[in-house]
Tab-separated table of C-alpha atoms and ligand atoms in Angstrom:
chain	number	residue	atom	x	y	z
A	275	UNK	CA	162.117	169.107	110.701
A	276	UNK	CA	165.036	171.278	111.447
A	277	UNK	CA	163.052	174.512	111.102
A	278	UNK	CA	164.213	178.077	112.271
A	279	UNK	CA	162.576	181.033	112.314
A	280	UNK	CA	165.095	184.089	112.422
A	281	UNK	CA	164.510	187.793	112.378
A	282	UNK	CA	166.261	188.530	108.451
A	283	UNK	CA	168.327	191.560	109.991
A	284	UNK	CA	170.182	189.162	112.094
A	285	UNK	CA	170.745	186.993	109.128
A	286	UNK	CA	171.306	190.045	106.248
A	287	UNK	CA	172.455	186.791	104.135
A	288	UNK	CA	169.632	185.581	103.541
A	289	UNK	CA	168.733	188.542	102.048
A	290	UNK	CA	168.219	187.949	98.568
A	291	UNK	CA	167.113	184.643	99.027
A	292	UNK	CA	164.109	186.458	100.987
A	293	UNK	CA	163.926	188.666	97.876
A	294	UNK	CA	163.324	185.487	95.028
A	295	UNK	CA	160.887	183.716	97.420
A	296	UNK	CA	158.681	186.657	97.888
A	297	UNK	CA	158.958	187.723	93.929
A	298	UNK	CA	157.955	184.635	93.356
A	299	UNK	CA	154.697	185.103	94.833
A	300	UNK	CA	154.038	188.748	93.999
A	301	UNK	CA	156.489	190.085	91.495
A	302	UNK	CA	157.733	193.762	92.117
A	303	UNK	CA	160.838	195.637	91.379
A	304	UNK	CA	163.601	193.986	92.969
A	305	UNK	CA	165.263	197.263	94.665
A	306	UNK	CA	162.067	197.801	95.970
A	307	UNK	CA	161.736	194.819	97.721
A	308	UNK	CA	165.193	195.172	98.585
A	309	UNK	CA	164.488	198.128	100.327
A	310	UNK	CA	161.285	196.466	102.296
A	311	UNK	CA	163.439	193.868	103.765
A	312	UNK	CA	166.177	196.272	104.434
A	313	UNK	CA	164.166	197.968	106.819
A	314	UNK	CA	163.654	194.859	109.280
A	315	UNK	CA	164.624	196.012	112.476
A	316	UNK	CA	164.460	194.562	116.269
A	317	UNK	CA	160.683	196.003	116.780
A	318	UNK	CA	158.973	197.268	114.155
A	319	UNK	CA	158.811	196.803	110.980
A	320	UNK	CA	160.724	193.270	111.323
A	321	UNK	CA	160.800	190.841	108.936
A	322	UNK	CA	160.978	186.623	109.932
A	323	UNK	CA	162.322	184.306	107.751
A	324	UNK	CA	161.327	180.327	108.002
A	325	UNK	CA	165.062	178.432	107.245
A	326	UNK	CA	165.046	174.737	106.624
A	327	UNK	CA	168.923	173.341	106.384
A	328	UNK	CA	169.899	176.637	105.059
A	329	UNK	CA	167.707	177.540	102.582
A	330	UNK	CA	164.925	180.014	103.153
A	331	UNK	CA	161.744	178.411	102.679
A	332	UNK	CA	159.317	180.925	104.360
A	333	UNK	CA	158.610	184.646	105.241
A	334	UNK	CA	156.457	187.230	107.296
A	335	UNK	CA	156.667	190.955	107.588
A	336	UNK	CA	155.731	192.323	110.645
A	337	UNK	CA	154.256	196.019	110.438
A	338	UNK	CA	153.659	198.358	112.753
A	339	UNK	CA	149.351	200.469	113.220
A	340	UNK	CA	150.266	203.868	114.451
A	341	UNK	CA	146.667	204.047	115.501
A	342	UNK	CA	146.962	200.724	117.518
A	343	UNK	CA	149.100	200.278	120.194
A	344	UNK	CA	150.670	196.700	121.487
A	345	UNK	CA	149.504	195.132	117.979
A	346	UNK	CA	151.270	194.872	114.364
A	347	UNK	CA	150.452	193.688	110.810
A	348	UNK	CA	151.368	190.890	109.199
A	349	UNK	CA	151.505	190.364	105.779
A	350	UNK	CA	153.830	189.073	102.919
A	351	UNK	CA	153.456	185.513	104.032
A	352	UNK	CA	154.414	183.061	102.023
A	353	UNK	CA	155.273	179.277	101.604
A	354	UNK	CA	158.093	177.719	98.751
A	355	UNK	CA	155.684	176.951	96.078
A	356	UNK	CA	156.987	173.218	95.884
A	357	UNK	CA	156.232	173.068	99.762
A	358	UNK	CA	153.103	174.480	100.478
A	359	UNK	CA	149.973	172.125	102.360
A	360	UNK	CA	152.929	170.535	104.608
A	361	UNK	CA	152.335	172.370	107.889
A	362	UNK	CA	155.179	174.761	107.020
A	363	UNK	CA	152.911	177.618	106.887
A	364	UNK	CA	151.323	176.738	110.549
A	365	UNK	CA	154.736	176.717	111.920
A	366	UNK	CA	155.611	179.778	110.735
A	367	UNK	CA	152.432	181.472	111.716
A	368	UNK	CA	152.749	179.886	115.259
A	369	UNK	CA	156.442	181.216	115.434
A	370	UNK	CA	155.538	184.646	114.031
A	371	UNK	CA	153.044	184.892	116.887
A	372	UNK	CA	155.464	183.649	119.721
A	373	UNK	CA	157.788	186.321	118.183
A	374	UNK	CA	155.113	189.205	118.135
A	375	UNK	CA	153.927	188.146	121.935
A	376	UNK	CA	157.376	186.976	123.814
A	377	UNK	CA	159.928	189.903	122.053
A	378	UNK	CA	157.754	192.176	120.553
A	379	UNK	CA	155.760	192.491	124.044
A	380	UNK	CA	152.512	192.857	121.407
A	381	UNK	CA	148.672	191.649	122.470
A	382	UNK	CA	147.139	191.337	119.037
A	383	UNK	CA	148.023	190.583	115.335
A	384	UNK	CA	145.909	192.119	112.556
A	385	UNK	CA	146.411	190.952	108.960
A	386	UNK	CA	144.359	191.118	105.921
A	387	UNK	CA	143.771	188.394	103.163
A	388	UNK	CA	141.754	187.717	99.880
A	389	UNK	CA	141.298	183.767	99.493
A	390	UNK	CA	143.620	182.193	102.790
A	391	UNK	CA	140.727	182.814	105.139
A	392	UNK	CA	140.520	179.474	105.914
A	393	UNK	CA	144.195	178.637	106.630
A	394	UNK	CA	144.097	182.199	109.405
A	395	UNK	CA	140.555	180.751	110.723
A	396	UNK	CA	142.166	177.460	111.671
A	397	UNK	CA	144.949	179.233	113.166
A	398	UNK	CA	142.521	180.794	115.573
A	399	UNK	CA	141.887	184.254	113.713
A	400	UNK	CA	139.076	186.152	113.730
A	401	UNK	CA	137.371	188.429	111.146
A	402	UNK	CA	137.042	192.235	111.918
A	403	UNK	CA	136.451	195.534	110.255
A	404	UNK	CA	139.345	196.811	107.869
A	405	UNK	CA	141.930	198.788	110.035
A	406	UNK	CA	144.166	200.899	108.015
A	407	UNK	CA	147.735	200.632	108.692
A	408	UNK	CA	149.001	204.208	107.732
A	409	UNK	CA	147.005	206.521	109.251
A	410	UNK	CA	143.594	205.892	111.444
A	411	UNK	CA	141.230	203.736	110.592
A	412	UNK	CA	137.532	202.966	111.034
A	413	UNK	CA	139.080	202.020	114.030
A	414	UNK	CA	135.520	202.609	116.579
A	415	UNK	CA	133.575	199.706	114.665
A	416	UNK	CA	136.915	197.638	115.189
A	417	UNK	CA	136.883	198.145	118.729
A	418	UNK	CA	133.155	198.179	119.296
A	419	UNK	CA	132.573	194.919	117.543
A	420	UNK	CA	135.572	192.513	117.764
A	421	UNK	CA	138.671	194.099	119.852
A	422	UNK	CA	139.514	193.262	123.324
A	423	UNK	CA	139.297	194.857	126.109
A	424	UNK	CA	143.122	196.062	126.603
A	425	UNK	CA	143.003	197.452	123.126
A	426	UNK	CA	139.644	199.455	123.883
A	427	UNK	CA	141.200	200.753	126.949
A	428	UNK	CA	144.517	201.884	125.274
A	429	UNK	CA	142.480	203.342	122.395
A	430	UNK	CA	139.508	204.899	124.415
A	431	UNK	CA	142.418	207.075	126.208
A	432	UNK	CA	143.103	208.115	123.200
A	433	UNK	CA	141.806	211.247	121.097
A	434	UNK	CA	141.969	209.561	117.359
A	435	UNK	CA	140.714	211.642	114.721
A	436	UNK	CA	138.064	210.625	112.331
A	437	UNK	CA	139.190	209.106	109.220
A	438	UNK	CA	139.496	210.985	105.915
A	439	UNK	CA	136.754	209.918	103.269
A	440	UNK	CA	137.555	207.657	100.635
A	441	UNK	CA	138.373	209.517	97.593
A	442	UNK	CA	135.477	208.880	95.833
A	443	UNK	CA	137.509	208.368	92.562
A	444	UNK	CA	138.609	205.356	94.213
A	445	UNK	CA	135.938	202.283	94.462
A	446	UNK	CA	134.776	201.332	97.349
A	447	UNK	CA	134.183	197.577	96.466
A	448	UNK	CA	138.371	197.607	95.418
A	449	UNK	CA	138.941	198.227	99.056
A	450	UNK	CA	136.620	195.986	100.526
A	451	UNK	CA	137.534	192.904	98.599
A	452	UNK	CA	140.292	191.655	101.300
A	453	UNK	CA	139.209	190.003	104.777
A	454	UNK	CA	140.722	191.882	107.695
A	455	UNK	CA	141.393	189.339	110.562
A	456	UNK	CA	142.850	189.082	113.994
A	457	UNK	CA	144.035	187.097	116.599
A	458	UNK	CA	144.193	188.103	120.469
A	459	UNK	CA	148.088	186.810	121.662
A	460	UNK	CA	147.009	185.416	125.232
B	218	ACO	N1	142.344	177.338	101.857
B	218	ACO	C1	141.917	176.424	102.754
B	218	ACO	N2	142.746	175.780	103.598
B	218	ACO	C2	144.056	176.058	103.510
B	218	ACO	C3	144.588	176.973	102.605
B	218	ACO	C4	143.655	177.632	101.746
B	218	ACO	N3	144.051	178.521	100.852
B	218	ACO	N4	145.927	177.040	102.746
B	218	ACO	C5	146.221	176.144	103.723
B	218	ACO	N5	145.094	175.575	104.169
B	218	ACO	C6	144.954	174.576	105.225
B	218	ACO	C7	145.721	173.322	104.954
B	218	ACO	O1	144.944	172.397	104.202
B	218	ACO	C8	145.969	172.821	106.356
B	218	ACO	O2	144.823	172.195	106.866
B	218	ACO	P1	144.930	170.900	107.850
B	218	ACO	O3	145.616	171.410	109.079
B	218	ACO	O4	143.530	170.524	108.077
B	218	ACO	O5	145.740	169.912	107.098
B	218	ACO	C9	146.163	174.104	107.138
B	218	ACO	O6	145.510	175.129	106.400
B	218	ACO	C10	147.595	174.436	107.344
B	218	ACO	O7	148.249	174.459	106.117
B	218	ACO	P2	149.834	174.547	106.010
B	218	ACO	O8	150.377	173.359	105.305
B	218	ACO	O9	150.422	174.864	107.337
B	218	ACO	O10	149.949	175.824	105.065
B	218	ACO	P3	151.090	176.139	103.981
B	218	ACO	O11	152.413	175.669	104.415
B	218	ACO	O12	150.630	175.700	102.644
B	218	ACO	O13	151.114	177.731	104.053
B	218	ACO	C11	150.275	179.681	102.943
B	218	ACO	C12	149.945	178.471	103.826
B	218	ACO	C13	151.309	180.553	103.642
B	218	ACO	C14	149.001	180.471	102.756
B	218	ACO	C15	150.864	179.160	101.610
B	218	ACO	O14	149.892	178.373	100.985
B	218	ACO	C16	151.296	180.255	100.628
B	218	ACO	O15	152.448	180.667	100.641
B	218	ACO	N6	150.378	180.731	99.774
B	218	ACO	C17	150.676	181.724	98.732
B	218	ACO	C18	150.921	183.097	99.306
B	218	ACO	C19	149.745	183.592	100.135
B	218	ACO	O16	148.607	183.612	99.674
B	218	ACO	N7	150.044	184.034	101.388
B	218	ACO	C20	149.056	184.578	102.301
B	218	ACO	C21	148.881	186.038	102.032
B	218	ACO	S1	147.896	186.815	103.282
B	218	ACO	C22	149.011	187.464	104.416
B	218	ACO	O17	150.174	187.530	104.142
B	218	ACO	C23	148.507	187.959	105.770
């Protein structure tokens, strides 16, 4: 299929290709995005591009969870419209993980998602609590309930402070309406 999956800082010009194909899924400011994709780096965040004979056809952000260590976050991922349900998306996924496990040195990849449960699931994902990727999360349910082992050890060393409460002006059911998932990188 000639595919490639390249880290986007390597490639800077493929830059604003990146840009389209993501605004073409969730529209934002264009400088903004700019800036997102700007800040791919060799660890964390990085951002993966899918390149069929030169043209950018896929892409995945990878994000770092200060509260978890030897994980990230992926999100942003996204298929050409006009190419989508042709195993494209697998490969990236697949790739993305190879990336995360065999450069990144990572164990686990968390990523949330409101209506592509399915395509994670049969990618081997697994549903979990919501982790929060700026600050800690409900992170002791996480670990009690779906985590493994090496990521309870690594966090049980740890002293994490309790989360903050919700504002209460914001709704709870607004936060809850995404699926957090994740997938063990053995
Ligand atoms: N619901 C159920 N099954 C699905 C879905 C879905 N929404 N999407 C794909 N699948 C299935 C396919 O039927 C296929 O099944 P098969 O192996 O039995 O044939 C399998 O999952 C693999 O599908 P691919 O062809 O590899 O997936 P595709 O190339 O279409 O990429 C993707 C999937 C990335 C979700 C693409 O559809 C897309 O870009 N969607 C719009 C953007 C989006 O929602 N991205 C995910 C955001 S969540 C996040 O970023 C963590």
């Amino acid at each position: 299929m000639d595919l490639q999956v390249l880290p986007l800082h390597r490639y800077p010009e493929y830059t604003m290709e990146c840009c389209q194909l993501i605004n073409d899924e969730w529209k934002r400011s264009e400088t903004a995005r700019l800036r997102s994709l700007q800040s791919s780096c060799d660890y964390l965040p990085a951002c993966l591009i899918l390149v069929q004979k030169g043209k950018v056809i896929g892409h995945a952000k990878l994000s770092s969870i200060p509260s978890i260590k030897d994980a990230c976050f992926v999100e942003s991922v996204v298929i050409s419209k006009s190419l989508r349900g042709k195993g494209f998306g697998t490969h990236l996924m697949l790739k993305t993980e190879e990336y995360c496990k065999d450069i990144l040195k990572l164990h686990t990849v968390f990523l949330s998602t409101k209506g592509q449960e399915k395509f994670y699931a049969k990618l081997g994902y697994e549903e979990c609590e919501p982790i929060s990727i700026y600050g800690t999360p409900n992170y002791n349910s996480v670990i009690k309930q779906n985590c493994p082992a090496s990521i309870k050890h690594v966090n049980s060393a740890v002293n994490i402070p309790k989360a903050p409460p919700l504002p209460t002006a914001v709704p709870t059911e607004v936060v809850q309406t995404k699926t957090f998932m994740y997938k063990s990188l053995s």
